[in-house]
Amino acid sequence: MHSRVQRPQPPMTTRKLLVVDDMDSIRTLVAAIGRDAGFEVHQANNGEQALFACQTLGVDIVICDQNMPKMNGEGFIARLRETDKDTPVVLLTGETDRDKIATLVGLGINGFIRKPFKPEHIYQVLDSVKGRAAAG
């Protein structure tokens, strides 16, 4: 009888999630959900920090608030899309103004989650990104 040698599996690439919100409680909750879903999580509390993180970390998805100090979600998305048209950006917002939402869609957001949200909504967004990565 001979024993089978198991070959180590190649490490799975960890996907990077950037959570951008000026409210610590929201950022912490979304980050915990991201870690639970298997993402390496990074955080920023405004659009300026988020832009820097995207440029230096190479994130796979951004979940971003709209209303933040220094640079809001709209400003961040506009600046990001100048150099990066591919990274999925999902807006996490309490925004209800249809014109504002239309403007944000025009900037290239990939979806939005309305506040208040249920954790399942975040999991669904993250699962769709992981599914695209596995197919790609």
PDB file of C-alpha atoms in Angstrom:
ATOM      1  CA  MET A   1       0.000   0.000   0.000  1.00  0.00           C
ATOM      2  CA  HIS A   2       1.411   3.337  -0.856  1.00  0.00           C
ATOM      3  CA  SER A   3       0.359   6.607   0.605  1.00  0.00           C
ATOM      4  CA  ARG A   4      -0.796   9.438  -1.550  1.00  0.00           C
ATOM      5  CA  VAL A   5       1.147  12.602  -1.348  1.00  0.00           C
ATOM      6  CA  GLN A   6      -1.123  15.579  -1.176  1.00  0.00           C
ATOM      7  CA  ARG A   7       0.045  18.538  -3.123  1.00  0.00           C
ATOM      8  CA  PRO A   8      -0.523  21.883  -1.519  1.00  0.00           C
ATOM      9  CA  GLN A   9      -3.189  23.930  -3.214  1.00  0.00           C
ATOM     10  CA  PRO A  10      -2.069  27.263  -4.591  1.00  0.00           C
ATOM     11  CA  PRO A  11      -3.123  30.061  -2.275  1.00  0.00           C
ATOM     12  CA  MET A  12      -6.347  31.726  -3.279  1.00  0.00           C
ATOM     13  CA  THR A  13      -5.930  35.364  -4.066  1.00  0.00           C
ATOM     14  CA  THR A  14      -7.495  37.456  -1.362  1.00  0.00           C
ATOM     15  CA  ARG A  15      -9.770  40.126  -2.741  1.00  0.00           C
ATOM     16  CA  LYS A  16      -9.344  43.646  -1.352  1.00  0.00           C
ATOM     17  CA  LEU A  17     -12.328  45.658  -0.156  1.00  0.00           C
ATOM     18  CA  LEU A  18     -12.149  49.360   0.599  1.00  0.00           C
ATOM     19  CA  VAL A  19     -14.871  50.672   2.915  1.00  0.00           C
ATOM     20  CA  VAL A  20     -15.298  54.458   2.812  1.00  0.00           C
ATOM     21  CA  ASP A  21     -17.567  56.189   5.324  1.00  0.00           C
ATOM     22  CA  ASP A  22     -17.075  59.017   7.802  1.00  0.00           C
ATOM     23  CA  MET A  23     -19.222  57.225  10.410  1.00  0.00           C
ATOM     24  CA  ASP A  24     -17.049  54.830  12.415  1.00  0.00           C
ATOM     25  CA  SER A  25     -19.978  52.554  13.269  1.00  0.00           C
ATOM     26  CA  ILE A  26     -20.986  52.053   9.617  1.00  0.00           C
ATOM     27  CA  ARG A  27     -17.381  51.579   8.507  1.00  0.00           C
ATOM     28  CA  THR A  28     -16.736  49.044  11.268  1.00  0.00           C
ATOM     29  CA  LEU A  29     -19.890  47.060  10.480  1.00  0.00           C
ATOM     30  CA  VAL A  30     -19.255  46.909   6.727  1.00  0.00           C
ATOM     31  CA  ALA A  31     -15.594  46.027   7.355  1.00  0.00           C
ATOM     32  CA  ALA A  32     -16.611  43.144   9.650  1.00  0.00           C
ATOM     33  CA  ILE A  33     -18.996  41.835   6.990  1.00  0.00           C
ATOM     34  CA  GLY A  34     -16.223  42.098   4.400  1.00  0.00           C
ATOM     35  CA  ARG A  35     -13.774  40.147   6.553  1.00  0.00           C
ATOM     36  CA  ASP A  36     -16.432  37.516   7.229  1.00  0.00           C
ATOM     37  CA  ALA A  37     -16.951  37.216   3.455  1.00  0.00           C
ATOM     38  CA  GLY A  38     -13.222  36.536   3.005  1.00  0.00           C
ATOM     39  CA  PHE A  39     -11.983  39.952   1.907  1.00  0.00           C
ATOM     40  CA  GLU A  40      -8.868  41.782   3.011  1.00  0.00           C
ATOM     41  CA  VAL A  41     -10.470  44.982   4.284  1.00  0.00           C
ATOM     42  CA  HIS A  42      -9.101  48.512   4.175  1.00  0.00           C
ATOM     43  CA  GLN A  43     -10.878  51.596   5.476  1.00  0.00           C
ATOM     44  CA  ALA A  44     -11.008  55.307   4.740  1.00  0.00           C
ATOM     45  CA  ASN A  45     -13.149  58.009   6.319  1.00  0.00           C
ATOM     46  CA  ASN A  46     -13.339  60.414   3.370  1.00  0.00           C
ATOM     47  CA  GLY A  47     -12.886  60.548  -0.380  1.00  0.00           C
ATOM     48  CA  GLU A  48      -9.321  61.884  -0.229  1.00  0.00           C
ATOM     49  CA  GLN A  49      -8.155  58.922   1.842  1.00  0.00           C
ATOM     50  CA  ALA A  50     -10.127  56.570  -0.406  1.00  0.00           C
ATOM     51  CA  LEU A  51      -8.497  57.905  -3.558  1.00  0.00           C
ATOM     52  CA  PHE A  52      -5.046  57.450  -2.040  1.00  0.00           C
ATOM     53  CA  ALA A  53      -5.935  53.896  -0.942  1.00  0.00           C
ATOM     54  CA  CYS A  54      -7.172  52.978  -4.420  1.00  0.00           C
ATOM     55  CA  GLN A  55      -3.991  54.310  -6.000  1.00  0.00           C
ATOM     56  CA  THR A  56      -1.664  52.501  -3.599  1.00  0.00           C
ATOM     57  CA  LEU A  57      -3.472  49.266  -2.672  1.00  0.00           C
ATOM     58  CA  GLY A  58      -5.095  48.127  -5.895  1.00  0.00           C
ATOM     59  CA  VAL A  59      -8.499  47.321  -4.381  1.00  0.00           C
ATOM     60  CA  ASP A  60     -11.042  44.983  -5.993  1.00  0.00           C
ATOM     61  CA  ILE A  61     -14.206  46.743  -4.815  1.00  0.00           C
ATOM     62  CA  VAL A  62     -15.129  49.961  -3.046  1.00  0.00           C
ATOM     63  CA  ILE A  63     -18.201  50.441  -0.878  1.00  0.00           C
ATOM     64  CA  CYS A  64     -18.504  54.184  -0.407  1.00  0.00           C
ATOM     65  CA  ASP A  65     -20.746  56.660   1.400  1.00  0.00           C
ATOM     66  CA  GLN A  66     -21.941  59.765  -0.456  1.00  0.00           C
ATOM     67  CA  ASN A  67     -21.989  62.426   2.267  1.00  0.00           C
ATOM     68  CA  MET A  68     -18.515  62.816   3.785  1.00  0.00           C
ATOM     69  CA  PRO A  69     -16.209  65.718   4.682  1.00  0.00           C
ATOM     70  CA  LYS A  70     -13.206  66.816   2.584  1.00  0.00           C
ATOM     71  CA  MET A  71     -14.242  64.874  -0.540  1.00  0.00           C
ATOM     72  CA  ASN A  72     -17.696  63.348  -0.801  1.00  0.00           C
ATOM     73  CA  GLY A  73     -18.581  60.139  -2.631  1.00  0.00           C
ATOM     74  CA  GLU A  74     -19.412  61.953  -5.855  1.00  0.00           C
ATOM     75  CA  GLY A  75     -16.057  63.747  -5.892  1.00  0.00           C
ATOM     76  CA  PHE A  76     -14.209  60.539  -5.071  1.00  0.00           C
ATOM     77  CA  ILE A  77     -15.940  58.558  -7.831  1.00  0.00           C
ATOM     78  CA  ALA A  78     -15.338  61.305 -10.398  1.00  0.00           C
ATOM     79  CA  ARG A  79     -11.621  61.437  -9.532  1.00  0.00           C
ATOM     80  CA  LEU A  80     -11.282  57.640  -9.416  1.00  0.00           C
ATOM     81  CA  ARG A  81     -12.924  57.225 -12.823  1.00  0.00           C
ATOM     82  CA  GLU A  82     -10.364  59.594 -14.393  1.00  0.00           C
ATOM     83  CA  THR A  83      -7.759  56.841 -14.026  1.00  0.00           C
ATOM     84  CA  ASP A  84      -9.686  53.676 -13.112  1.00  0.00           C
ATOM     85  CA  LYS A  85     -12.845  52.772 -14.978  1.00  0.00           C
ATOM     86  CA  ASP A  86     -12.920  49.114 -13.899  1.00  0.00           C
ATOM     87  CA  THR A  87     -12.919  48.857 -10.098  1.00  0.00           C
ATOM     88  CA  PRO A  88     -16.506  48.277  -8.958  1.00  0.00           C
ATOM     89  CA  VAL A  89     -17.835  51.070  -6.759  1.00  0.00           C
ATOM     90  CA  VAL A  90     -21.026  50.557  -4.783  1.00  0.00           C
ATOM     91  CA  LEU A  91     -22.552  53.581  -3.126  1.00  0.00           C
ATOM     92  CA  LEU A  92     -23.828  53.119   0.419  1.00  0.00           C
ATOM     93  CA  THR A  93     -26.145  56.057   0.983  1.00  0.00           C
ATOM     94  CA  GLY A  94     -29.265  57.521   2.460  1.00  0.00           C
ATOM     95  CA  GLU A  95     -29.543  59.712  -0.647  1.00  0.00           C
ATOM     96  CA  THR A  96     -33.069  59.780  -2.076  1.00  0.00           C
ATOM     97  CA  ASP A  97     -32.797  62.590  -4.640  1.00  0.00           C
ATOM     98  CA  ARG A  98     -33.317  60.931  -8.038  1.00  0.00           C
ATOM     99  CA  ASP A  99     -31.294  63.563  -9.896  1.00  0.00           C
ATOM    100  CA  LYS A 100     -28.344  63.037  -7.547  1.00  0.00           C
ATOM    101  CA  ILE A 101     -28.581  59.260  -7.958  1.00  0.00           C
ATOM    102  CA  ALA A 102     -28.728  59.674 -11.752  1.00  0.00           C
ATOM    103  CA  THR A 103     -25.592  61.829 -11.602  1.00  0.00           C
ATOM    104  CA  LEU A 104     -23.806  59.172  -9.560  1.00  0.00           C
ATOM    105  CA  VAL A 105     -24.856  56.421 -11.965  1.00  0.00           C
ATOM    106  CA  GLY A 106     -23.518  58.586 -14.788  1.00  0.00           C
ATOM    107  CA  LEU A 107     -20.155  58.733 -13.021  1.00  0.00           C
ATOM    108  CA  GLY A 108     -19.900  54.971 -13.179  1.00  0.00           C
ATOM    109  CA  ILE A 109     -21.121  53.473  -9.932  1.00  0.00           C
ATOM    110  CA  ASN A 110     -21.883  49.778 -10.184  1.00  0.00           C
ATOM    111  CA  GLY A 111     -24.763  49.809  -7.734  1.00  0.00           C
ATOM    112  CA  PHE A 112     -26.041  51.310  -4.567  1.00  0.00           C
ATOM    113  CA  ILE A 113     -27.241  50.155  -1.194  1.00  0.00           C
ATOM    114  CA  ARG A 114     -29.657  52.412   0.612  1.00  0.00           C
ATOM    115  CA  LYS A 115     -29.112  53.216   4.297  1.00  0.00           C
ATOM    116  CA  PRO A 116     -30.322  51.827   6.587  1.00  0.00           C
ATOM    117  CA  PHE A 117     -29.218  48.487   5.176  1.00  0.00           C
ATOM    118  CA  LYS A 118     -29.289  44.852   6.217  1.00  0.00           C
ATOM    119  CA  PRO A 119     -26.028  42.880   6.350  1.00  0.00           C
ATOM    120  CA  GLU A 120     -27.424  40.561   3.652  1.00  0.00           C
ATOM    121  CA  HIS A 121     -27.285  43.454   1.180  1.00  0.00           C
ATOM    122  CA  ILE A 122     -23.536  43.820   1.735  1.00  0.00           C
ATOM    123  CA  TYR A 123     -22.982  40.059   1.455  1.00  0.00           C
ATOM    124  CA  GLN A 124     -24.881  39.989  -1.862  1.00  0.00           C
ATOM    125  CA  VAL A 125     -22.701  42.744  -3.320  1.00  0.00           C
ATOM    126  CA  LEU A 126     -19.491  41.067  -2.149  1.00  0.00           C
ATOM    127  CA  ASP A 127     -20.605  37.650  -3.438  1.00  0.00           C
ATOM    128  CA  SER A 128     -21.256  39.113  -6.880  1.00  0.00           C
ATOM    129  CA  VAL A 129     -17.737  40.571  -6.976  1.00  0.00           C
ATOM    130  CA  LYS A 130     -16.164  37.292  -5.854  1.00  0.00           C
ATOM    131  CA  GLY A 131     -18.218  35.457  -8.495  1.00  0.00           C
ATOM    132  CA  ARG A 132     -16.939  37.746 -11.247  1.00  0.00           C
ATOM    133  CA  ALA A 133     -13.376  37.234 -10.032  1.00  0.00           C
ATOM    134  CA  ALA A 134     -13.729  33.443 -10.120  1.00  0.00           C
ATOM    135  CA  ALA A 135     -15.108  33.593 -13.657  1.00  0.00           C
ATOM    136  CA  GLY A 136     -12.420  35.985 -14.860  1.00  0.00           C
TER     137      GLY A 136
END
